[in-house]
XYZ file of C-alpha atoms in Angstrom:
651
model
C 0.000 0.000 0.000
C 1.131 3.574 -0.673
C 2.655 5.794 1.963
C -0.050 7.587 3.933
C -0.221 10.730 6.026
C -2.575 11.907 8.746
C -4.225 15.196 7.823
C -6.483 17.692 9.534
C -9.109 18.377 6.879
C -10.863 21.675 7.438
C -14.638 21.343 7.659
C -15.372 24.827 8.935
C -12.489 27.282 8.710
C -14.090 29.500 11.307
C -16.807 29.349 13.905
C -20.010 31.388 13.757
C -19.420 35.021 14.625
C -21.172 34.749 17.997
C -18.901 31.875 19.016
C -15.794 33.658 17.778
C -16.752 36.768 19.734
C -17.313 34.754 22.918
C -13.951 33.035 22.467
C -12.158 36.352 22.115
C -13.842 37.794 25.209
C -13.062 34.720 27.312
C -9.565 34.131 25.962
C -8.063 34.113 29.463
C -10.346 31.418 30.897
C -9.576 28.420 28.694
C -10.592 26.002 31.449
C -14.202 27.105 31.164
C -14.328 26.475 27.425
C -15.060 23.064 25.904
C -16.721 21.701 22.780
C -18.046 18.489 21.286
C -19.922 17.075 18.304
C -22.839 14.635 18.151
C -23.343 11.688 15.825
C -25.908 13.705 13.856
C -23.317 16.485 13.292
C -24.517 19.051 15.799
C -21.690 21.042 17.370
C -22.034 22.451 20.850
C -19.721 24.888 22.600
C -19.692 25.692 26.308
C -18.123 29.049 27.149
C -18.844 29.956 30.756
C -22.606 29.478 31.153
C -23.333 30.084 27.472
C -24.174 27.071 25.303
C -23.809 27.508 21.519
C -25.331 24.884 19.204
C -25.305 24.727 15.412
C -25.504 22.169 12.642
C -22.208 21.290 11.035
C -22.338 21.562 7.245
C -19.752 20.593 4.667
C -20.293 23.775 2.689
C -17.807 26.515 3.469
C -20.029 29.139 1.882
C -22.867 28.433 4.288
C -23.099 30.765 7.261
C -24.340 28.955 10.360
C -26.283 30.928 12.955
C -26.037 29.107 16.287
C -28.656 28.734 18.975
C -27.492 30.456 22.165
C -28.791 28.848 25.365
C -28.117 29.712 28.996
C -27.032 26.956 31.381
C -28.228 26.729 35.012
C -26.227 28.566 37.689
C -23.376 26.521 39.122
C -20.409 27.008 41.395
C -18.337 24.603 39.302
C -17.254 24.945 35.666
C -19.329 23.225 33.004
C -18.026 20.693 30.510
C -19.656 19.315 27.380
C -19.795 15.839 28.948
C -22.992 16.663 30.882
C -24.810 18.066 27.840
C -26.552 16.024 25.175
C -28.403 16.859 21.966
C -31.027 14.367 20.862
C -33.721 13.898 18.235
C -36.966 12.104 18.913
C -37.875 9.012 16.925
C -39.861 9.773 13.764
C -39.313 13.486 14.315
C -36.814 16.111 13.250
C -37.249 18.094 16.460
C -33.969 18.709 18.246
C -33.943 18.632 22.041
C -31.223 19.489 24.552
C -30.559 18.256 28.083
C -27.967 20.004 30.247
C -27.112 19.003 33.813
C -25.107 21.190 36.152
C -22.347 19.608 38.272
C -24.667 19.890 41.311
C -27.580 18.099 39.612
C -29.830 20.830 38.181
C -31.506 19.591 34.991
C -32.359 22.084 32.271
C -34.362 20.523 29.446
C -35.233 22.088 26.106
C -37.829 19.739 24.490
C -37.416 21.927 21.415
C -34.186 23.835 20.957
C -36.039 26.907 19.693
C -38.449 27.081 22.657
C -38.323 27.649 26.391
C -36.592 25.323 28.821
C -37.888 23.412 31.843
C -35.830 23.228 35.026
C -35.812 20.347 37.487
C -33.277 18.720 39.766
C -31.926 15.357 40.792
C -30.545 14.543 44.238
C -26.909 13.546 43.747
C -26.205 13.227 47.504
C -23.390 15.821 47.334
C -21.774 14.026 44.411
C -20.709 15.779 41.214
C -22.144 14.992 37.784
C -19.484 13.657 35.415
C -21.154 12.671 32.140
C -24.472 12.269 30.377
C -24.608 9.558 27.709
C -27.340 8.571 25.277
C -28.435 4.946 25.576
C -28.330 3.692 21.991
C -30.842 1.505 20.144
C -33.710 2.725 22.290
C -37.179 3.510 20.964
C -37.393 6.301 23.537
C -34.774 8.878 24.387
C -33.018 7.540 27.486
C -29.837 8.803 29.095
C -27.318 7.595 31.635
C -26.109 10.148 34.176
C -22.828 9.254 35.884
C -21.150 10.957 38.831
C -17.478 11.208 39.688
C -17.892 8.678 42.522
C -19.547 6.036 40.348
C -23.247 6.584 40.957
C -25.590 6.051 38.021
C -29.042 7.427 37.226
C -31.351 6.540 34.339
C -33.079 9.542 32.783
C -35.915 9.244 30.303
C -38.334 11.650 28.674
C -41.862 11.810 30.030
C -44.212 10.790 27.218
C -47.383 11.194 29.256
C -47.435 7.734 30.798
C -47.839 7.339 34.546
C -44.894 6.051 36.606
C -44.702 2.301 37.034
C -46.220 1.364 40.447
C -43.858 -0.124 43.002
C -40.677 1.295 41.449
C -38.517 4.063 42.851
C -38.656 6.897 40.370
C -39.363 10.592 40.383
C -41.278 12.755 37.918
C -39.199 15.803 37.059
C -41.227 18.020 34.705
C -40.701 16.020 31.549
C -37.703 14.041 32.817
C -38.100 10.777 34.723
C -35.077 10.050 36.908
C -34.375 6.607 38.301
C -31.344 5.787 40.490
C -29.567 2.667 39.304
C -26.582 2.441 41.612
C -25.649 5.081 44.179
C -23.264 5.629 47.037
C -26.012 7.187 49.132
C -25.976 4.332 51.676
C -22.811 5.622 53.341
C -22.868 6.021 57.100
C -23.792 9.295 58.781
C -20.212 9.737 59.986
C -18.763 9.440 56.484
C -21.341 11.829 55.087
C -20.573 14.416 57.800
C -16.833 13.995 57.134
C -17.477 14.511 53.446
C -19.315 17.756 54.179
C -16.590 19.025 56.543
C -13.436 17.833 54.805
C -14.563 17.076 51.267
C -14.632 13.721 49.506
C -11.954 11.598 51.157
C -12.196 8.766 48.611
C -8.988 7.737 46.950
C -8.289 9.025 43.473
C -8.328 5.465 42.184
C -12.035 5.174 42.998
C -13.039 8.164 40.895
C -14.884 7.397 37.682
C -13.156 8.271 34.415
C -15.656 7.013 31.863
C -18.899 5.046 31.652
C -19.891 3.016 28.581
C -23.357 1.572 27.984
C -23.227 -1.962 26.572
C -26.253 -3.689 25.058
C -25.947 -7.463 24.788
C -29.075 -8.129 22.747
C -29.946 -7.478 19.131
C -32.945 -5.406 18.156
C -34.247 -8.441 16.277
C -34.807 -10.223 19.591
C -37.291 -7.572 20.684
C -40.489 -8.639 18.934
C -42.924 -7.073 21.408
C -45.414 -4.522 20.136
C -45.759 -2.430 23.284
C -43.173 0.299 23.746
C -42.999 -0.298 27.503
C -42.277 -4.007 26.988
C -39.538 -3.216 24.472
C -37.878 -0.730 26.824
C -38.053 -3.114 29.778
C -36.644 -5.981 27.700
C -33.712 -3.912 26.505
C -32.933 -2.578 29.942
C -32.548 -6.153 31.174
C -29.794 -6.676 28.597
C -27.994 -3.373 29.141
C -24.881 -3.014 31.258
C -22.645 -0.178 32.371
C -18.898 -0.565 32.022
C -17.204 1.823 34.458
C -13.552 2.721 33.964
C -11.669 4.098 36.959
C -8.001 4.964 37.191
C -7.241 1.566 38.758
C -10.255 -0.707 38.255
C -12.822 -1.780 35.668
C -16.350 -2.563 36.889
C -19.507 -3.904 35.276
C -23.006 -2.972 36.465
C -26.350 -4.358 35.366
C -29.153 -1.882 34.670
C -32.147 -4.100 35.436
C -31.917 -5.206 38.194
C -29.454 -2.501 39.312
C -26.383 -4.154 40.833
C -22.620 -4.414 40.568
C -21.732 -7.568 38.613
C -17.942 -7.714 38.972
C -14.830 -5.651 39.513
C -11.439 -6.162 37.895
C -8.006 -4.582 38.366
C -6.451 -4.369 34.874
C -3.392 -2.587 36.262
C -2.266 -5.808 37.944
C -2.735 -7.668 34.664
C -0.736 -5.027 32.794
C 2.278 -4.974 35.140
C 3.728 -8.195 33.743
C 3.257 -7.071 30.142
C 4.908 -3.701 30.760
C 7.753 -5.360 32.669
C 8.464 -7.730 29.775
C 8.005 -5.354 26.846
C 9.491 -2.129 28.251
C 12.045 -3.046 30.898
C 12.791 -6.652 29.852
C 12.046 -8.019 33.340
C 11.032 -11.529 32.364
C 11.600 -13.574 35.505
C 9.427 -13.459 38.597
C 12.122 -12.338 41.111
C 12.988 -9.319 38.952
C 9.333 -8.407 38.567
C 8.772 -8.664 42.320
C 11.783 -6.451 42.984
C 10.633 -3.689 40.660
C 6.877 -4.077 41.070
C 6.724 -1.600 43.930
C 8.449 1.003 41.771
C 6.114 0.505 38.802
C 2.990 2.600 38.445
C 0.213 1.756 36.006
C -2.763 3.992 35.187
C -5.926 3.382 33.197
C -6.426 6.389 30.918
C -9.385 5.758 28.592
C -11.298 2.986 26.841
C -13.537 2.419 23.814
C -16.011 -0.273 22.885
C -14.915 -2.571 20.051
C -16.314 -5.859 18.764
C -17.207 -8.059 21.772
C -15.107 -6.251 24.321
C -13.236 -3.106 25.208
C -9.822 -1.663 24.303
C -8.125 0.123 27.203
C -5.400 2.754 26.951
C -2.898 2.259 29.785
C 0.141 4.200 30.961
C 3.077 2.936 33.032
C 6.270 4.298 34.559
C 9.130 2.726 36.509
C 10.264 5.520 38.795
C 13.416 3.608 39.786
C 14.652 3.821 36.191
C 13.016 6.865 34.605
C 10.086 9.234 34.943
C 9.050 8.658 31.311
C 5.544 7.283 30.834
C 4.990 4.455 28.345
C 1.650 3.617 26.728
C -0.020 0.380 25.687
C -3.367 -0.908 24.448
C -5.075 -3.972 25.854
C -8.204 -5.819 24.732
C -10.547 -7.363 27.301
C -13.571 -9.354 26.084
C -16.860 -8.759 27.895
C -18.639 -12.090 28.421
C -21.457 -10.899 30.665
C -22.308 -10.400 34.314
C -21.387 -13.871 35.526
C -17.816 -14.051 34.300
C -15.052 -11.471 34.659
C -12.125 -11.538 32.263
C -8.980 -12.991 33.831
C -6.380 -11.614 31.419
C -5.838 -9.504 28.331
C -6.515 -11.390 25.119
C -4.384 -8.828 23.303
C -1.711 -6.438 24.575
C 0.454 -4.126 22.477
C 2.987 -1.479 23.398
C 2.538 1.879 21.640
C 5.519 3.733 20.203
C 4.300 7.213 19.375
C 6.136 8.699 16.338
C 6.579 12.178 17.843
C 8.784 13.908 20.369
C 5.843 14.379 22.712
C 6.891 13.196 26.177
C 4.886 12.355 29.271
C 6.444 12.386 32.753
C 5.194 10.707 35.922
C 6.397 13.703 37.938
C 3.890 15.984 36.189
C 0.448 15.810 37.777
C -1.384 16.826 34.599
C 0.704 14.716 32.225
C -2.167 12.363 31.338
C -4.849 15.050 31.253
C -6.376 15.646 27.848
C -5.628 12.155 26.500
C -8.680 10.561 24.899
C -9.492 7.596 22.667
C -12.024 7.777 19.841
C -13.418 5.024 17.650
C -16.257 5.912 15.236
C -19.233 3.577 15.252
C -18.536 2.220 11.755
C -14.976 1.297 12.807
C -16.021 -0.843 15.774
C -16.907 -3.959 13.795
C -14.887 -3.724 10.571
C -11.276 -4.078 9.495
C -9.093 -0.981 9.874
C -7.236 -1.531 6.594
C -8.474 1.542 4.701
C -9.816 3.725 7.502
C -8.329 5.869 10.234
C -8.878 3.189 12.874
C -8.437 4.053 16.541
C -7.706 7.736 17.225
C -5.657 8.934 20.183
C -5.853 12.676 20.851
C -3.485 14.557 23.138
C -3.122 18.273 23.780
C -0.737 18.739 20.827
C -1.095 15.730 18.487
C -3.606 13.347 16.979
C -2.532 9.742 16.369
C -4.091 7.153 14.059
C -3.693 3.530 15.188
C -4.859 0.707 12.935
C -5.654 -2.308 15.073
C -4.915 -5.827 13.793
C -7.817 -7.881 12.479
C -7.276 -10.462 15.228
C -6.911 -9.046 18.727
C -4.930 -11.991 20.044
C -1.585 -12.310 21.818
C 0.933 -9.539 21.150
C -0.023 -8.781 17.538
C 1.489 -5.484 16.445
C -0.592 -2.526 15.375
C -0.029 -0.952 11.974
C 2.166 2.057 11.464
C 1.111 4.881 13.783
C 0.579 8.200 11.978
C 0.453 11.596 13.647
C -0.809 15.095 12.894
C 0.290 18.144 14.855
C -1.640 21.201 16.003
C 1.050 22.638 18.286
C 0.394 26.158 17.001
C -3.256 26.013 18.083
C -5.342 25.291 21.189
C -7.456 22.154 21.440
C -10.957 22.940 22.693
C -12.549 19.532 22.199
C -12.592 16.293 20.226
C -15.422 13.959 19.277
C -16.539 11.571 16.549
C -19.655 10.829 14.538
C -20.503 7.484 12.981
C -17.617 7.687 10.488
C -14.943 10.260 11.397
C -13.198 11.873 14.340
C -13.098 15.665 14.655
C -10.899 18.211 16.402
C -12.316 21.562 17.456
C -9.418 24.015 17.519
C -9.535 27.593 18.716
C -8.035 29.235 15.623
C -8.525 26.685 12.828
C -12.148 25.765 13.529
C -13.583 22.285 13.043
C -11.186 19.765 11.491
C -11.803 16.200 10.385
C -8.982 13.717 11.030
C -8.204 11.827 7.824
C -5.625 9.177 6.977
C -5.115 9.520 3.226
C -2.528 8.524 0.611
C 0.343 10.979 0.400
C -0.388 13.436 -2.409
C -4.177 13.209 -2.035
C -5.964 16.417 -3.070
C -9.182 16.833 -1.106
C -10.381 19.682 -3.356
C -10.668 17.699 -6.604
C -14.024 15.976 -6.062
C -15.824 18.602 -8.128
C -13.382 18.244 -11.015
C -13.691 14.458 -10.944
C -17.459 14.794 -10.984
C -17.142 16.812 -14.195
C -15.254 13.914 -15.792
C -18.197 11.620 -15.026
C -20.353 13.387 -17.599
C -18.037 12.603 -20.512
C -19.583 10.850 -23.475
C -18.007 7.404 -23.707
C -20.726 5.344 -25.310
C -19.229 2.940 -27.810
C -22.172 0.632 -28.327
C -20.785 -1.984 -25.953
C -23.184 -2.130 -23.013
C -20.924 -4.393 -20.950
C -17.989 -2.037 -21.415
C -20.114 0.924 -20.334
C -21.183 -0.901 -17.167
C -17.555 -1.616 -16.304
C -16.575 1.985 -16.943
C -19.406 3.249 -14.736
C -18.154 1.088 -11.871
C -14.618 2.399 -12.345
C -15.835 6.000 -12.542
C -17.965 5.603 -9.412
C -15.051 4.093 -7.494
C -12.784 6.964 -8.569
C -15.351 9.579 -7.546
C -15.746 8.010 -4.094
C -11.962 7.958 -3.777
C -11.768 11.666 -4.652
C -14.409 12.391 -2.007
C -12.276 10.575 0.557
C -14.623 7.624 1.097
C -11.915 4.994 0.724
C -13.839 1.957 2.089
C -16.762 2.548 -0.303
C -14.347 3.100 -3.187
C -12.578 -0.159 -2.396
C -15.946 -1.940 -2.337
C -16.743 -0.664 -5.858
C -13.329 -1.814 -7.084
C -13.981 -5.297 -5.708
C -17.334 -5.338 -7.503
C -15.596 -4.278 -10.714
C -13.023 -7.049 -10.446
C -15.789 -9.562 -9.836
C -18.095 -8.704 -12.751
C -15.895 -6.966 -15.337
C -16.019 -8.024 -18.977
C -13.248 -5.675 -20.111
C -9.622 -5.827 -19.015
C -8.716 -3.445 -16.209
C -5.830 -2.046 -18.259
C -8.154 -1.195 -21.161
C -10.687 0.430 -18.832
C -8.024 2.539 -17.152
C -6.381 3.817 -20.331
C -9.782 4.640 -21.871
C -10.759 6.610 -18.776
C -7.410 8.426 -18.751
C -7.874 9.352 -22.413
C -11.294 10.778 -21.580
C -9.602 13.032 -19.029
C -6.800 14.206 -21.322
C -8.833 14.560 -24.538
C -11.510 16.698 -22.950
C -11.946 19.911 -24.984
C -12.036 23.055 -22.848
C -14.860 25.541 -23.062
C -12.513 28.137 -24.538
C -13.447 30.926 -26.972
C -10.307 30.318 -29.025
C -11.391 26.732 -29.705
C -14.856 27.933 -30.696
C -13.338 30.447 -33.117
C -11.833 27.667 -35.242
C -15.035 25.621 -35.257
C -14.281 23.165 -32.439
C -17.127 22.951 -29.963
C -17.033 21.646 -26.406
C -18.483 18.148 -26.259
C -20.384 18.846 -23.058
C -21.071 21.487 -20.482
C -20.052 20.970 -16.901
C -19.848 22.996 -13.733
C -16.083 23.260 -14.080
C -15.883 24.335 -17.725
C -18.713 26.824 -17.348
C -16.927 28.531 -14.472
C -13.895 29.485 -16.573
C -12.935 29.505 -20.253
C -9.199 29.881 -19.674
C -7.171 27.139 -21.293
C -4.496 27.203 -18.583
C -7.056 26.707 -15.810
C -8.613 23.856 -17.742
C -5.294 22.126 -18.375
C -4.057 22.591 -14.845
C -7.200 21.648 -12.931
C -9.127 19.381 -15.240
C -6.284 17.466 -16.764
C -3.007 17.347 -14.835
C -4.450 17.218 -11.311
C -7.296 14.847 -12.123
C -4.968 12.567 -14.080
C -2.481 12.545 -11.179
C -5.328 11.743 -8.790
C -6.484 8.913 -11.053
C -2.982 7.395 -11.061
C -2.890 7.694 -7.256
C -6.263 5.932 -7.128
C -4.945 3.057 -9.248
C -1.900 2.629 -7.018
C -3.846 2.796 -3.755
C -6.448 0.268 -4.890
C -3.851 -2.163 -6.224
C -4.910 -1.734 -9.861
C -1.508 -0.371 -10.841
C -0.116 -3.905 -11.170
C -2.650 -4.666 -13.915
C -1.367 -1.902 -16.229
C 1.455 -4.005 -17.676
C -0.924 -5.558 -20.217
C -0.694 -4.424 -23.852
C -3.820 -2.522 -24.880
C -5.186 -0.858 -27.996
C -5.781 2.896 -27.878
C -5.373 6.069 -29.902
C -1.743 6.262 -28.794
C -0.493 2.810 -29.717
C -1.482 -0.770 -30.529
C 1.598 -2.469 -29.126
C 2.416 -0.817 -25.830
C 1.374 -1.430 -22.252
C -1.218 0.674 -20.496
C 1.463 1.814 -18.042
C 3.610 3.223 -20.852
C 0.670 4.989 -22.449
C -0.376 6.434 -19.080
C 3.123 7.893 -18.666
C 2.909 9.387 -22.168
C -0.388 11.068 -21.340
C 1.125 12.611 -18.223
C 4.087 13.933 -20.208
C 1.864 15.392 -22.929
C -0.228 17.290 -20.405
C 2.928 18.676 -18.771
C 4.291 19.719 -22.186
C 1.009 21.429 -23.099
C 1.028 23.396 -19.858
C 4.681 24.338 -20.395
C 4.006 25.548 -23.941
C 1.080 27.631 -22.813
C 3.193 29.183 -20.054
C 5.869 30.055 -22.640
C 3.257 31.654 -24.877
C 2.198 33.844 -21.982
C 5.812 34.936 -21.428
C 6.264 35.636 -25.135
C 3.092 37.707 -25.224
C 4.266 39.704 -22.234
C 7.627 40.444 -23.915
C 5.930 41.671 -27.093
C 3.575 43.900 -25.148
C 6.424 45.349 -23.104
C 8.601 46.292 -26.063
C 5.647 47.534 -28.112
C 4.655 49.909 -25.345
C 8.283 50.967 -24.964
C 8.490 51.655 -28.729
C 5.435 53.895 -28.673
C 6.708 55.724 -25.607
C 10.217 56.341 -27.074
C 8.834 57.520 -30.412
C 6.574 59.920 -28.608
C 9.516 61.382 -26.674
C 12.283 61.490 -29.316
C 10.438 61.711 -32.591
C 10.595 59.667 -35.783
C 14.413 59.488 -35.993
C 14.416 56.635 -33.503
C 11.627 54.825 -35.324
C 13.873 52.823 -37.674
C 16.238 51.838 -34.827
C 13.398 50.493 -32.689
C 11.926 48.569 -35.601
C 15.270 46.777 -36.083
C 15.430 46.000 -32.340
C 11.874 44.642 -32.267
C 12.490 42.552 -35.375
C 15.601 41.033 -33.772
C 13.703 40.307 -30.528
C 10.868 38.701 -32.469
C 13.294 36.379 -34.232
C 14.994 35.454 -30.943
C 11.682 34.780 -29.199
C 10.616 32.454 -31.997
């Protein structure tokens, strides 16, 4: 496969003016600013108590006007983790739920209407995150606190509360405690009030993931209540703390098991980093080794955990690794990592155990479409730090110590990271100066601005009376267009379909398509003057009649992109076959493709020389008129000789 590079593709070069103004006013309070993006491409910014929401669009000319909402009063700073944007089933209405760190719920059933305030008793705990429970017919949310209490929130649809169950109506929001730490003794609660939360840092929740272990096909009930109850019985909460991993069941609410992955990771780190392979050596250094759980993402039938380790007796440098733990259910806890791999980040970014905030800002992202498929032609697992983004392609089989693919990195050192999130397909960075950026892993030399030009090529007339050949060409053209748009998995799928059903050789298809690109006649007035008409009209040719623009954009760049497409999809190896074309009857498609590239370069060079020649003639002609005007006709004959000599030399 070709060499690839990780790019930050600009989606919105700047934020809406209201957001930009708020950022400039609050430039000195970066801690109170955060941002995220939902799966349905809504962006939300939190700056102080102001919440900005707008729809992300892939059109740079579109001006987005955000909704500006006010969050409830709070003595603690807000983060985007306790705010969620949702859409109701069978409706385009957008709703917003925001929860303050103290537990005040502000609900906008419709983003353009008034809000409804309510509250939930967190027992002096602090709200950490609000997550949407997926695959639910109703909008349901999981509220997590920093000390690992969980509450189920659902929208009130007019039904009465279920008798005999502990739940509270909250003006459109039904709150139900699932697992709380409220059963602490009076003494501990008084100590918490007087001296703060005395729990160890290792017991603080880092992340909660909702896991559903039942397919939607298994829910064949007709009643909405029965469907919700059935799904809740197969939903679990995976809680990641800095030292432990715990699984909770939703219905009935209970803790299923608790696991210490740091103890499992010590041996792996000792072997792979410090080469401590025997038990006595490990025991000697174990007390000096520190292992932290940083983040985790759901993948396949388990979870991938990002871990950090340092051996303070040797160095303060922190090393990173990924480990895969399968999730079998509530009855059985995993005993060991099925897969463990050390990460070697390809940058000079260093992390030290002596720095308290060294691991802050590290986050893992895995888009929904990447959780069940191969990572061969996608970005894979994304690791985001405060200065870099890393793309990690996981192996197809998460077994043993299988190595990950080459790790690629993209830097944003010159900017400030406000937030990161992913939709169903891509991961995004929200930067202070550069706006919203999509993280893309693309072949080196890929031009993300050529999709429009490639689309113009699609309208070329190539009918030759051979229906089978036209079908093959359409598949090739569709694959190339998807490639130019950056949808590499879909493009690869079309190529596989082409190879499976084609009736024409790949080499013949490729050279015919390349000839269509190069032989396209520009919509130029000078061609029309000699009786040559443009074969078609397209958005590109109608926008400009300049020959140079046409050659440069429509021919050289598109042809170079087509060659890159052939190499990336593995079709380049099939160009060694001899094919028949307008160029030759006895040469390979590869040779003819190289000739086309050279001819386009020569044409552009000749046109550039003509421009220079025209400029020289204009310069000396103007000089001639000016000199004759100043010195009279005696210099006329001298200047005519000079111009004649220059004309000969230019030719």
